[in-house]
PDB file of C-alpha atoms in Angstrom:
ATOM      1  CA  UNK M 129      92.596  78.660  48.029  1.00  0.00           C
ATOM      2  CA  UNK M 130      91.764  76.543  51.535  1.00  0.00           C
ATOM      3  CA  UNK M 131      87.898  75.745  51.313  1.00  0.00           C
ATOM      4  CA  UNK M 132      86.222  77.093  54.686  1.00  0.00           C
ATOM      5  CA  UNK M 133      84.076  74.497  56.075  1.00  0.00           C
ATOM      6  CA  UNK M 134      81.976  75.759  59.290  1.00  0.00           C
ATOM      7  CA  UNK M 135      80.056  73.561  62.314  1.00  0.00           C
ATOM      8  CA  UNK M 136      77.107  73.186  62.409  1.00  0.00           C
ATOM      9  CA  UNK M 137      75.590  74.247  66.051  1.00  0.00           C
ATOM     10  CA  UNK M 138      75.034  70.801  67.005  1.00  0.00           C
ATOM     11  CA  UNK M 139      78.534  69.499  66.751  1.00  0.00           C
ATOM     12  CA  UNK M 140      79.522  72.560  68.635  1.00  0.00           C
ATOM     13  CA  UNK M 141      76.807  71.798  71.561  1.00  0.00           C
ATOM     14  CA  UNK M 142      78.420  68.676  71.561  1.00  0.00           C
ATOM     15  CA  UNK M 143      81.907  69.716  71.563  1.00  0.00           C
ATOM     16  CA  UNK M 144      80.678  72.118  75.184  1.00  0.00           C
ATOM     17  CA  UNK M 145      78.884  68.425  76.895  1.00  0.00           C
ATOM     18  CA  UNK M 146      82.027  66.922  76.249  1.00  0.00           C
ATOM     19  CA  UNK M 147      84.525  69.363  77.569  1.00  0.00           C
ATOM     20  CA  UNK M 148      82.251  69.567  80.690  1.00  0.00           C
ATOM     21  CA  UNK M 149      82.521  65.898  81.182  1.00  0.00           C
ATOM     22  CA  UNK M 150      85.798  64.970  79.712  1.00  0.00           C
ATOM     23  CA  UNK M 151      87.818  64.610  82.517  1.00  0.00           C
ATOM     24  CA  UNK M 152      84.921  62.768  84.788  1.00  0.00           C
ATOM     25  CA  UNK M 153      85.879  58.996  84.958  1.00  0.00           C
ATOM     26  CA  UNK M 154      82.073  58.323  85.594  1.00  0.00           C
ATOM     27  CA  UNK M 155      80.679  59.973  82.287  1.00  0.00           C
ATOM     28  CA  UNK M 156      81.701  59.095  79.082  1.00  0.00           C
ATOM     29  CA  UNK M 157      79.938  61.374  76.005  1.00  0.00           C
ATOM     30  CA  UNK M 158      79.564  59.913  72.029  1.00  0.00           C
ATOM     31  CA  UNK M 159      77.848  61.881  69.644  1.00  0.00           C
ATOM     32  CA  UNK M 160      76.114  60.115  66.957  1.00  0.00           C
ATOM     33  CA  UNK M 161      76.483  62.565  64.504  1.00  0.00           C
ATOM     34  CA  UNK M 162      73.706  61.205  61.535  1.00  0.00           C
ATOM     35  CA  UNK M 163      71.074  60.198  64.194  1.00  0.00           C
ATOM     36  CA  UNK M 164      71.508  63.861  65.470  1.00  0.00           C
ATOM     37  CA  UNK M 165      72.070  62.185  69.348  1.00  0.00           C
ATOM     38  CA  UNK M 166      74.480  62.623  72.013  1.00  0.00           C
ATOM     39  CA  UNK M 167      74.189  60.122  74.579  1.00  0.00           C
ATOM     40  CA  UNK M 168      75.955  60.416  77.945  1.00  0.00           C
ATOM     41  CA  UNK M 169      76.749  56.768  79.744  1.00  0.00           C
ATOM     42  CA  UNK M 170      76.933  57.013  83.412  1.00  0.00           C
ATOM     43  CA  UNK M 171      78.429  54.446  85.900  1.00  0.00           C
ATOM     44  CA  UNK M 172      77.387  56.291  89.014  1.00  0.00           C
ATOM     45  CA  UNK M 173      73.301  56.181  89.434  1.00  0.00           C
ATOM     46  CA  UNK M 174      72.945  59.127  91.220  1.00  0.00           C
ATOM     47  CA  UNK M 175      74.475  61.114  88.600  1.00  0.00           C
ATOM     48  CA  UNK M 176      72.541  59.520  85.923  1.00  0.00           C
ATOM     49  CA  UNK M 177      69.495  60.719  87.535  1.00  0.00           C
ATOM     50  CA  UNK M 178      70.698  64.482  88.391  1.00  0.00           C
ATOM     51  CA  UNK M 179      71.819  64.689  84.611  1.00  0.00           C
ATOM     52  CA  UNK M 180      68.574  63.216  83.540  1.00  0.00           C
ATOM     53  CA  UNK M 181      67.124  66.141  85.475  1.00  0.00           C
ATOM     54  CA  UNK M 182      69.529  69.026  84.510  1.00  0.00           C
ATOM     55  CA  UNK M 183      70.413  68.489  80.606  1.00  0.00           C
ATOM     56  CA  UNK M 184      67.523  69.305  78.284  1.00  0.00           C
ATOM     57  CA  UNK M 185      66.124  66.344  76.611  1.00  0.00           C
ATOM     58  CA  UNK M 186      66.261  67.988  73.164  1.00  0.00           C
ATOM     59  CA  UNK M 187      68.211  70.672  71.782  1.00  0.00           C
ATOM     60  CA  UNK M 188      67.198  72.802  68.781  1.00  0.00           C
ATOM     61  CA  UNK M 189      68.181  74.685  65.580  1.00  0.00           C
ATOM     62  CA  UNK M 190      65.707  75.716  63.204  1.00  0.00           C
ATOM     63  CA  UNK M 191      64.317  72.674  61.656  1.00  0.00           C
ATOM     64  CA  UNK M 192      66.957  70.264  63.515  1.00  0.00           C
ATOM     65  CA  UNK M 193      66.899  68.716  66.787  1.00  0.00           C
ATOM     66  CA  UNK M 194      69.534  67.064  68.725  1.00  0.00           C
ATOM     67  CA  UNK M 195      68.552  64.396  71.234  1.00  0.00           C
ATOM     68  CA  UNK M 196      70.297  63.842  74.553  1.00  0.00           C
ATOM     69  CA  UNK M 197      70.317  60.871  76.182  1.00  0.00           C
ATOM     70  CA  UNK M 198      71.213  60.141  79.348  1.00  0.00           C
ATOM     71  CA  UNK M 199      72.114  56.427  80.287  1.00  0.00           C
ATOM     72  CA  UNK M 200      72.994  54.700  83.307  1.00  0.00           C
ATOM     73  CA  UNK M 201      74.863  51.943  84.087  1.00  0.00           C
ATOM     74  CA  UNK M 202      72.315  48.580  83.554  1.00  0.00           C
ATOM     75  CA  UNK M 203      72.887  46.810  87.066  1.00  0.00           C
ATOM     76  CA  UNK M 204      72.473  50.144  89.712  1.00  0.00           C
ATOM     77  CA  UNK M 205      69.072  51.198  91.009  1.00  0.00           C
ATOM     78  CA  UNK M 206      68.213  54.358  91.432  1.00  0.00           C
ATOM     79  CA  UNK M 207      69.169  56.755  93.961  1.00  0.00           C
ATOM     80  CA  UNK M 208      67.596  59.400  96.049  1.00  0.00           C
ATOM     81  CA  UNK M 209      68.780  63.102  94.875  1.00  0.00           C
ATOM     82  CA  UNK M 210      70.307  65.272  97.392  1.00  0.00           C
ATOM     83  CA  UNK M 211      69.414  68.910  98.470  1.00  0.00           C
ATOM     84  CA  UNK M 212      72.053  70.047  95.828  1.00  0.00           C
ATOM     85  CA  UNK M 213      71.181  68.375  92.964  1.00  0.00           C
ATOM     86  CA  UNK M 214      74.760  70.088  91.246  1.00  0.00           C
ATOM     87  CA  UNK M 215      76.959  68.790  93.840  1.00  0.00           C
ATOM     88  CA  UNK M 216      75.891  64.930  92.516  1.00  0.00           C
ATOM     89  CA  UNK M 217      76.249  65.876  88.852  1.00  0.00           C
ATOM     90  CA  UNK M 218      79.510  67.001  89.367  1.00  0.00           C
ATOM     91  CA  UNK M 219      80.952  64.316  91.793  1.00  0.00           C
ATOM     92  CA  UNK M 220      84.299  63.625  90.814  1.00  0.00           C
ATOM     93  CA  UNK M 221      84.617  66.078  87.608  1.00  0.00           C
ATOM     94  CA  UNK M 222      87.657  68.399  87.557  1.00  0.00           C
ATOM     95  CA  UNK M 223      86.548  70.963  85.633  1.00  0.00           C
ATOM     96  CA  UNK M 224      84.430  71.870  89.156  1.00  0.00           C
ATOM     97  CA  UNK M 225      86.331  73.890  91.739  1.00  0.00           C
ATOM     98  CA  UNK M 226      83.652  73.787  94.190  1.00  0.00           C
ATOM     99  CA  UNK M 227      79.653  74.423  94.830  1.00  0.00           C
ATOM    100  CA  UNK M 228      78.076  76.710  97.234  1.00  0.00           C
ATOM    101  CA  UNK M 229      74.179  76.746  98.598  1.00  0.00           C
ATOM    102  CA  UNK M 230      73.134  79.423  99.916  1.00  0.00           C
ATOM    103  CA  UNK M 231      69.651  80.445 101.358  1.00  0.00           C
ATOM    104  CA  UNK M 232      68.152  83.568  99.144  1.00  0.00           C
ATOM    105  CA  UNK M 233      64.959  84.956  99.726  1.00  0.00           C
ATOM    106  CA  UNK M 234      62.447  82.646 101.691  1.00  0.00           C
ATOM    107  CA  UNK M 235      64.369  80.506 102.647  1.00  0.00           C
ATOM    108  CA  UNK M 236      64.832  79.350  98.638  1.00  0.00           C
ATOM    109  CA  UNK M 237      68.245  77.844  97.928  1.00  0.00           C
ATOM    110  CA  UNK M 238      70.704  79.661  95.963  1.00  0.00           C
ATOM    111  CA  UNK M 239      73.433  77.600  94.101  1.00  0.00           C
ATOM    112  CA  UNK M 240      76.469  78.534  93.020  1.00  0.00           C
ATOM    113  CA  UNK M 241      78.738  76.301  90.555  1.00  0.00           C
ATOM    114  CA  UNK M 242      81.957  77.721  90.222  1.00  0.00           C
ATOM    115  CA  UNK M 243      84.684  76.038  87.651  1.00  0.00           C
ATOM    116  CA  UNK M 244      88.197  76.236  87.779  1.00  0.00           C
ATOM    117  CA  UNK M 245      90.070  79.453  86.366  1.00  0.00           C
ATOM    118  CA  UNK M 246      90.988  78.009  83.055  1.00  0.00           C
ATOM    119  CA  UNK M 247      90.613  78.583  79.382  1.00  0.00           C
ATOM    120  CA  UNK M 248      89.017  75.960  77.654  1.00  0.00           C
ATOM    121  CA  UNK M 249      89.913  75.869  74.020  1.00  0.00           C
ATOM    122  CA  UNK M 250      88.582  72.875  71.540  1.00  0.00           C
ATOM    123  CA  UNK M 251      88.709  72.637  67.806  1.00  0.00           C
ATOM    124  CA  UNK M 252      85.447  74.258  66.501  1.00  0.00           C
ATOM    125  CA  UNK M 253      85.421  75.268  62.910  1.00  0.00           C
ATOM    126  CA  UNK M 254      83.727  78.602  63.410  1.00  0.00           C
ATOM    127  CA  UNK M 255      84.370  82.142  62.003  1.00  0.00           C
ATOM    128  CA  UNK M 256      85.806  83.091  65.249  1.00  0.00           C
ATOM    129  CA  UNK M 257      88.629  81.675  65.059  1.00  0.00           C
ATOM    130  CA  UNK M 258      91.183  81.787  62.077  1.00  0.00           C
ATOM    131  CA  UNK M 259      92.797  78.337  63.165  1.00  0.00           C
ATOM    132  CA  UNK M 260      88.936  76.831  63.894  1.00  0.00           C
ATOM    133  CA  UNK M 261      89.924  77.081  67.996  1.00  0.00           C
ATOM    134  CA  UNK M 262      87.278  77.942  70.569  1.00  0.00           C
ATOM    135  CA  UNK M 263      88.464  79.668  73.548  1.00  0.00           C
ATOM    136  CA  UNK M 264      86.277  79.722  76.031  1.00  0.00           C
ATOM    137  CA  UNK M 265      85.627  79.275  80.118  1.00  0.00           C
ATOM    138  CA  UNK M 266      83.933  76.451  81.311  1.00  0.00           C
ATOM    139  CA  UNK M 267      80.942  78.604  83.052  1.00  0.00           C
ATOM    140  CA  UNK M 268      80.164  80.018  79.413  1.00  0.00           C
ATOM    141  CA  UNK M 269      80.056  76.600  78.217  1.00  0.00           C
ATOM    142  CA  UNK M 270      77.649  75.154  81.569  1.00  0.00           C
ATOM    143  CA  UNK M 271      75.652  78.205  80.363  1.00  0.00           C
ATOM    144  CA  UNK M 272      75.176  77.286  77.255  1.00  0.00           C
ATOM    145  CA  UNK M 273      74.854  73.582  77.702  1.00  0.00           C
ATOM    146  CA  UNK M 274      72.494  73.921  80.602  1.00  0.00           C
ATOM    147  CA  UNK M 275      70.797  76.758  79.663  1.00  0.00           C
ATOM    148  CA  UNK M 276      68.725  78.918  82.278  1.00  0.00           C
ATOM    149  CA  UNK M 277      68.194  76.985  85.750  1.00  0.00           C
ATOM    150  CA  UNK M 278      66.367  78.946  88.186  1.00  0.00           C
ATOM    151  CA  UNK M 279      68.645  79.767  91.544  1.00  0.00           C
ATOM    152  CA  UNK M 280      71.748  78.389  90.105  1.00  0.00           C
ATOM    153  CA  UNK M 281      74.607  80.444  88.812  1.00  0.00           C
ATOM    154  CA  UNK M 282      77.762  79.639  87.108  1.00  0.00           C
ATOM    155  CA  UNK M 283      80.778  81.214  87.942  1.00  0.00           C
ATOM    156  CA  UNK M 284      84.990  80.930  88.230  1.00  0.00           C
ATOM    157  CA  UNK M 285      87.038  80.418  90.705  1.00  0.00           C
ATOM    158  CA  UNK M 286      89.648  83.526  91.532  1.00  0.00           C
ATOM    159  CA  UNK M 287      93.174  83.139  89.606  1.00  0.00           C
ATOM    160  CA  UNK M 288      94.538  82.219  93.341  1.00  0.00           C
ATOM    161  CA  UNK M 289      92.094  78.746  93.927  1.00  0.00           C
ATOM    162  CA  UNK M 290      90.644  81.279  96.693  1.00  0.00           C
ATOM    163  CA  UNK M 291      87.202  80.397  98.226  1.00  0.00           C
ATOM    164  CA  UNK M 292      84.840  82.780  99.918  1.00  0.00           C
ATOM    165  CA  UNK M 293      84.611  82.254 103.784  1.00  0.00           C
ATOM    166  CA  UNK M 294      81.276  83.780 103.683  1.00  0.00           C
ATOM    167  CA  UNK M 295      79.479  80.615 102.120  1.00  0.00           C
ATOM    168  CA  UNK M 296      78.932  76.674 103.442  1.00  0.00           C
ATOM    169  CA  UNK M 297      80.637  74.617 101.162  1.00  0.00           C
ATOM    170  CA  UNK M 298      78.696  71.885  99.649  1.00  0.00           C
ATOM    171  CA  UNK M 299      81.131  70.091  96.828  1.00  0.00           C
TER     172      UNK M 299
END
């Protein structure tokens, strides 16, 4: 009889950061699993800083927190943040088709991050899967690893690569 051995939640947040930034050549993500850590190293300054801003400092289960760390590369100084504070976290990543800002109400900014039309799948030893996959989209797992950010929604991109004429494009 196979013994079933199941993640904990941690490994799987960890498992989402690093599928976000997996194919970014400016973000690099280790998880240091018995320090309960993930740390993020970042050559480009600016994104440094918008991740700083956007990924929650701590993550928690119950009685167990996972810290996130954020670290820049040692010789850059820091930059001033754009409007869209998305469009710098996600310079360069892949997994991004493309960012919209739109005005809402007042005049207040309305973002739109929309991914690429693909299914994400990772090993995750869950009960979910019978082979311990993960199947996911990568706006479930920006959900989940970002959590709620007011004005910004995460989406996908149409099956086609189509974009909507109706907003200014931003990414």
């Amino acid at each position: 009889m196979a013994r079933v051995k199941l993640s904990a939640p941690w490994d799987e947040f960890y498992n989402e950061v690093n599928e976000l930034f997996k194919y970014d050549d400016e973000v690099k993500v280790v998880f240091f699993e018995e320090q309960k850590k993930i740390k993020l190293y970042v050559d480009n300054p600016a994104k440094a800083e918008a991740l700083q801003k956007l990924l929650p400092q701590k993550k928690e289960w119950g009685k167990v927190a996972l810290l996130i760390e954020v670290i820049p590369s040692n010789n850059e100084k820091k930059t001033e943040l754009t409007r869209n504070i998305w469009s710098v976290a996600f310079t360069g990543n892949t997994v991004v088709s493309f960012i919209y800002t739109i005005d809402g109400i007042f005049s207040n900014p309305l973002t739109y991050v929309v991914f690429v039309n693909e299914v994400v799948q990772y090993f995750n030893d869950n009960l979910g899967d019978i082979n311990g996959n993960r199947s996911t989209l990568y706006e479930d797992i920006a959900r989940d690893v970002f959590g709620h950010v007011d004005a910004t929604f995460f989406c996908t991109d149409t099956p086609e690569g189509l974009e909507s004429p109706k907003f200014e494009r931003v990414f």
